[in-house]
């Protein structure tokens, strides 16, 4: 693994926080961190290692705490930290599929890391050989979003496993939407895939986008580098407590309802004149090919419904990405689409 890590990170003397050395009992006065001594519920620095939260996450996800990183800026934080661990700015590069989630490219640009994009096949399947062909000795990370945003499809695990086994570098699989998919998760492959990082987020199925919390799962060795590179207090104590309180259980009811609604919408969309195709989805949104995306987008906006126009993305001409909402919101969207006259 060391050969993939930037030299400055390998040599880094990590910041040691005031709270690292004396966690636990028997302390009568914390006079080490220049905090206010007056208890208002937030006057103390949070646990930089998020021990309690990781313990809960570990039980939920079936992954040991040493294999978990929790980011306080969602899984977007994990994307940025991964770039800073593995990619030497101006020298190394990363490879992503296209179309896909926009943050990989922006985060790479901010870190001055070249991004190489490989077009998906026309049916949105994974072009494994083309992705490997796009790599060279300086490629450190391949980004695979599965289920993919905005196309909605999950890639077969066999394809991702093949990619990981043939690539000399890190494969990051972003599973932000895995809770909505029946096609399985790469999490099970972690123990025997040392170059794998799996991203999950609390923002989608878990219903906590406002809290800003995401997870990365990888070998304890890789997570050790995440811990060195992240800002020490990257998640507030209030958010840690709130997450522990809220993640008592997976929100299965909502996930099932969203999947039912997605299937219902897929069926209903088929019969609407301005809809050419609703791509089958493993996520909580639908990519829909329409006759005139700009006009239909405006028609929805004028009626108070905001969707995402993805027409300017590769392979996505004349498409809208529609998030599955409440039954009422979905019915209203369907009815507005029915009412659109070409
Ligand atoms: C929404 C989304 C995320 C989540 O980002 P957070 O920063 O955790 O809110 C990550 N990846 C993809 C592909 C997404 O669509």
XYZ file of C-alpha atoms and ligand atoms in Angstrom:
357
model
C 0.000 0.000 0.000
C 2.826 2.419 0.870
C 3.788 2.747 -2.795
C 0.465 4.439 -3.531
C 0.779 7.015 -0.736
C 2.240 10.466 -1.349
C 5.690 10.916 0.157
C 4.724 13.974 2.216
C 1.836 12.024 3.743
C 4.033 9.054 4.597
C 6.448 11.431 6.321
C 3.757 13.485 8.008
C 3.918 14.008 11.732
C 0.155 14.121 12.410
C -1.321 16.897 14.521
C -1.883 15.527 17.969
C -4.978 16.936 19.565
C -5.369 17.913 23.173
C -7.866 15.120 23.657
C -5.772 12.249 22.303
C -3.811 11.380 25.429
C -6.205 11.558 28.346
C -9.584 10.248 27.262
C -11.392 8.569 30.093
C -11.867 9.027 33.759
C -10.158 10.623 36.694
C -9.641 14.020 35.128
C -10.902 16.851 37.304
C -9.959 19.840 35.155
C -9.506 20.153 31.410
C -7.148 23.127 31.162
C -5.283 22.004 28.059
C -7.253 23.302 25.072
C -8.125 26.918 25.844
C -11.846 26.114 25.772
C -14.408 27.937 27.847
C -14.944 26.121 31.157
C -18.663 27.019 31.212
C -20.839 24.137 30.135
C -23.325 25.092 27.431
C -23.397 21.716 25.678
C -20.833 22.697 23.059
C -17.960 24.315 24.965
C -15.637 21.294 24.669
C -13.846 20.099 21.543
C -15.439 16.971 20.056
C -13.871 13.517 20.047
C -11.534 13.710 17.014
C -11.759 9.914 16.587
C -15.574 9.791 16.851
C -15.231 6.586 18.878
C -18.860 6.195 19.986
C -20.212 7.021 16.562
C -17.816 4.612 14.842
C -18.835 1.886 17.277
C -22.495 2.401 16.286
C -21.625 2.591 12.600
C -19.580 -0.583 12.976
C -22.523 -2.496 14.440
C -24.848 -1.238 11.714
C -22.580 -1.840 8.748
C -20.795 -4.979 9.937
C -17.365 -3.412 9.475
C -14.732 -3.066 12.240
C -14.320 0.506 13.573
C -10.680 0.585 12.365
C -12.006 0.320 8.799
C -14.311 3.346 9.084
C -13.689 7.018 8.333
C -16.497 9.477 9.032
C -16.473 12.803 7.272
C -18.185 15.908 8.547
C -18.684 17.380 5.080
C -20.516 14.310 3.824
C -18.828 11.743 1.626
C -17.532 14.723 -0.358
C -14.949 15.087 2.414
C -13.766 11.507 1.851
C -13.346 12.246 -1.873
C -11.103 15.229 -1.128
C -9.095 13.412 1.549
C -8.522 10.442 -0.792
C -7.094 12.790 -3.419
C -4.776 14.353 -0.844
C -3.532 10.968 0.388
C -2.771 9.365 -2.962
C -2.303 11.996 -5.669
C 0.772 14.178 -6.090
C -0.563 17.460 -7.546
C 0.634 18.155 -11.069
C 2.026 14.630 -11.456
C -0.524 11.947 -10.636
C -3.912 11.492 -12.280
C -7.241 9.808 -11.641
C -9.770 8.151 -13.937
C -13.542 8.434 -13.691
C -16.463 7.213 -15.740
C -18.612 9.713 -17.636
C -21.331 10.694 -17.069
C -20.996 10.479 -13.316
C -21.038 12.483 -10.089
C -19.481 15.908 -10.631
C -17.595 16.211 -7.351
C -14.753 13.821 -8.363
C -13.771 16.181 -11.162
C -14.085 19.391 -9.152
C -12.189 17.929 -6.196
C -9.432 16.723 -8.547
C -9.213 20.177 -10.155
C -8.981 21.865 -6.751
C -6.122 19.517 -5.883
C -4.465 20.148 -9.271
C -4.829 16.477 -10.183
C -5.567 15.518 -13.789
C -8.932 13.811 -14.312
C -9.319 11.396 -17.215
C -12.881 10.581 -18.137
C -13.982 7.395 -19.860
C -17.371 7.309 -21.520
C -19.717 4.580 -20.348
C -21.000 2.206 -23.006
C -24.151 3.442 -24.761
C -26.285 1.152 -22.562
C -24.568 2.716 -19.494
C -22.633 -0.472 -18.736
C -19.062 -0.337 -17.426
C -16.303 -0.329 -20.097
C -13.772 -2.185 -17.919
C -11.070 -2.488 -20.568
C -11.368 1.141 -21.692
C -11.063 2.300 -18.081
C -7.892 0.253 -17.613
C -6.556 1.509 -20.963
C -6.956 5.098 -19.729
C -4.661 4.443 -16.762
C -0.887 4.805 -16.699
C 1.885 4.572 -14.107
C 0.675 7.844 -12.535
C -2.975 6.846 -12.159
C -3.662 6.524 -8.445
C -7.456 6.401 -8.200
C -10.313 5.062 -10.326
C -13.723 6.469 -9.314
C -16.740 4.214 -9.829
C -20.125 5.487 -8.739
C -22.513 2.536 -8.350
C -25.475 2.959 -8.557
C -24.268 5.698 -10.860
C -25.476 9.272 -10.677
C -27.100 10.402 -13.009
C -27.711 7.205 -14.998
C -29.229 5.356 -12.014
C -27.834 1.895 -12.777
C -25.662 -0.201 -10.471
C -22.771 -2.016 -12.149
C -22.342 -5.771 -11.699
C -20.039 -6.475 -8.781
C -18.075 -8.840 -11.013
C -17.085 -5.883 -13.221
C -15.924 -3.784 -10.278
C -14.038 -6.737 -8.801
C -12.300 -7.316 -12.104
C -11.307 -3.657 -12.276
C -9.901 -3.738 -8.738
C -7.943 -6.918 -9.364
C -6.381 -5.661 -12.606
C -5.553 -2.101 -11.457
C -2.378 -1.136 -9.607
C -3.914 1.638 -7.569
C -6.988 2.515 -5.548
C -10.553 1.877 -6.690
C -13.084 4.121 -4.954
C -16.636 2.815 -5.240
C -19.167 5.486 -4.332
C -22.250 3.691 -3.024
C -24.289 6.756 -2.058
C -27.395 5.021 -3.439
C -26.637 1.391 -2.544
C -29.488 1.263 -0.012
C -31.942 1.490 -2.914
C -30.278 -1.233 -4.978
C -30.843 -4.978 -5.030
C -27.504 -5.552 -6.733
C -25.400 -5.786 -3.590
C -22.533 -3.813 -2.128
C -18.776 -3.926 -2.480
C -18.514 -3.676 1.325
C -18.427 -7.477 1.510
C -15.338 -7.488 -0.686
C -13.318 -5.190 1.610
C -11.550 -7.915 3.621
C -9.964 -9.421 0.494
C -9.625 -6.287 -1.659
C -6.812 -4.174 -0.173
C -7.026 -1.471 -2.867
C -10.761 -0.819 -2.379
C -12.439 2.183 -0.738
C -16.246 2.173 -0.426
C -18.099 5.442 0.155
C -21.490 5.689 1.818
C -23.436 8.724 2.913
C -26.092 9.602 5.476
C -27.503 12.121 2.991
C -29.797 9.952 0.857
C -31.516 6.817 2.213
C -30.774 7.842 5.795
C -32.489 11.175 5.355
C -29.827 13.339 6.971
C -28.431 15.489 4.163
C -28.614 18.503 6.457
C -26.271 16.966 9.035
C -23.417 16.541 6.530
C -22.039 13.118 7.334
C -20.549 10.469 5.106
C -18.458 7.352 5.550
C -15.510 5.733 3.856
C -14.709 2.064 4.418
C -11.304 0.562 3.642
C -8.503 -1.483 5.147
C -7.311 -0.246 8.570
C -4.085 0.798 6.851
C -5.871 3.113 4.394
C -8.186 4.458 7.103
C -5.055 5.235 9.146
C -4.018 7.623 6.372
C -7.485 9.174 6.288
C -7.123 9.872 10.014
C -3.757 11.559 9.495
C -4.938 13.772 6.653
C -8.403 14.850 7.822
C -8.805 17.962 9.930
C -8.634 16.786 13.554
C -12.067 18.079 14.572
C -13.859 17.392 11.300
C -17.213 16.637 12.897
C -18.878 18.696 15.601
C -19.888 17.115 18.892
C -23.530 18.071 18.258
C -23.574 16.238 14.927
C -21.855 13.202 16.451
C -24.471 13.035 19.200
C -27.339 13.594 16.781
C -26.101 10.826 14.479
C -25.726 8.366 17.349
C -29.281 9.216 18.400
C -30.702 8.872 14.874
C -28.921 5.800 13.531
C -30.567 3.435 15.969
C -31.761 1.540 12.930
C -31.729 1.579 9.157
C -34.769 3.567 7.914
C -36.129 0.511 6.065
C -39.729 1.736 5.826
C -38.785 4.850 3.932
C -36.382 2.981 1.675
C -39.061 0.434 0.768
C -41.620 3.155 0.120
C -39.203 5.062 -2.118
C -38.439 1.896 -4.102
C -42.176 1.205 -4.519
C -42.743 4.776 -5.670
C -39.817 4.535 -8.091
C -41.287 1.403 -9.656
C -44.723 3.009 -9.882
C -43.264 6.104 -11.565
C -41.292 3.964 -14.015
C -44.529 2.299 -15.105
C -46.483 5.548 -15.318
C -43.783 7.386 -17.266
C -43.948 4.777 -20.040
C -47.396 5.977 -21.118
C -46.675 9.708 -21.233
C -46.375 11.241 -24.738
C -43.446 13.586 -23.951
C -41.455 10.719 -22.356
C -39.313 8.657 -24.699
C -37.708 6.445 -22.097
C -37.359 6.023 -18.339
C -34.080 4.251 -17.691
C -34.346 1.530 -15.088
C -32.947 2.713 -11.792
C -31.226 1.170 -8.764
C -31.325 4.503 -6.927
C -33.866 7.001 -5.560
C -34.109 8.925 -8.810
C -35.035 8.287 -12.422
C -33.214 9.430 -15.521
C -35.908 10.186 -18.053
C -35.415 10.820 -21.756
C -37.970 13.331 -23.011
C -38.884 14.979 -26.284
C -37.696 18.475 -25.303
C -35.806 18.606 -22.008
C -35.446 22.407 -21.784
C -39.130 23.072 -22.477
C -40.317 20.357 -20.112
C -37.904 21.485 -17.425
C -39.322 25.033 -17.709
C -42.882 23.703 -17.682
C -42.155 21.899 -14.399
C -40.435 24.966 -12.891
C -43.373 27.194 -13.814
C -45.544 24.799 -11.850
C -43.265 24.755 -8.832
C -41.510 21.423 -9.440
C -37.714 21.458 -9.649
C -35.890 18.541 -11.268
C -32.379 18.350 -12.689
C -31.809 18.890 -16.390
C -28.959 16.517 -17.301
C -29.136 17.101 -21.054
C -25.699 18.641 -21.242
C -23.985 15.560 -19.824
C -22.468 12.988 -22.191
C -24.860 10.200 -23.292
C -27.692 12.100 -21.575
C -29.103 14.261 -24.367
C -32.701 15.340 -23.645
C -32.829 13.875 -20.161
C -34.162 15.016 -16.826
C -33.161 13.471 -13.524
C -36.146 13.238 -11.232
C -35.756 12.440 -7.538
C -38.424 10.145 -6.091
C -40.370 12.268 -3.602
C -43.480 11.681 -1.532
C -46.417 9.907 -3.242
C -48.136 13.317 -3.601
C -45.077 14.979 -5.120
C -44.595 12.114 -7.546
C -48.255 12.111 -8.606
C -48.078 15.842 -9.205
C -44.933 15.498 -11.328
C -46.497 12.701 -13.383
C -49.616 14.762 -13.920
C -47.579 17.812 -15.019
C -45.667 15.653 -17.497
C -48.959 14.280 -18.824
C -50.189 17.837 -19.257
C -47.180 18.950 -21.292
C -48.056 19.506 -24.939
C -45.209 19.090 -27.412
C -25.462 12.718 -3.153
C -24.205 12.002 -3.487
C -23.190 11.878 -2.546
C -23.390 12.394 -1.176
O -22.620 13.420 -0.843
P -22.623 13.919 0.658
O -21.466 14.841 0.624
O -22.410 12.742 1.539
O -23.935 14.579 0.898
C -22.056 11.171 -2.857
N -21.916 10.590 -4.060
C -22.878 10.677 -4.982
C -22.714 9.983 -6.268
C -24.044 11.388 -4.730
O -24.985 11.470 -5.672
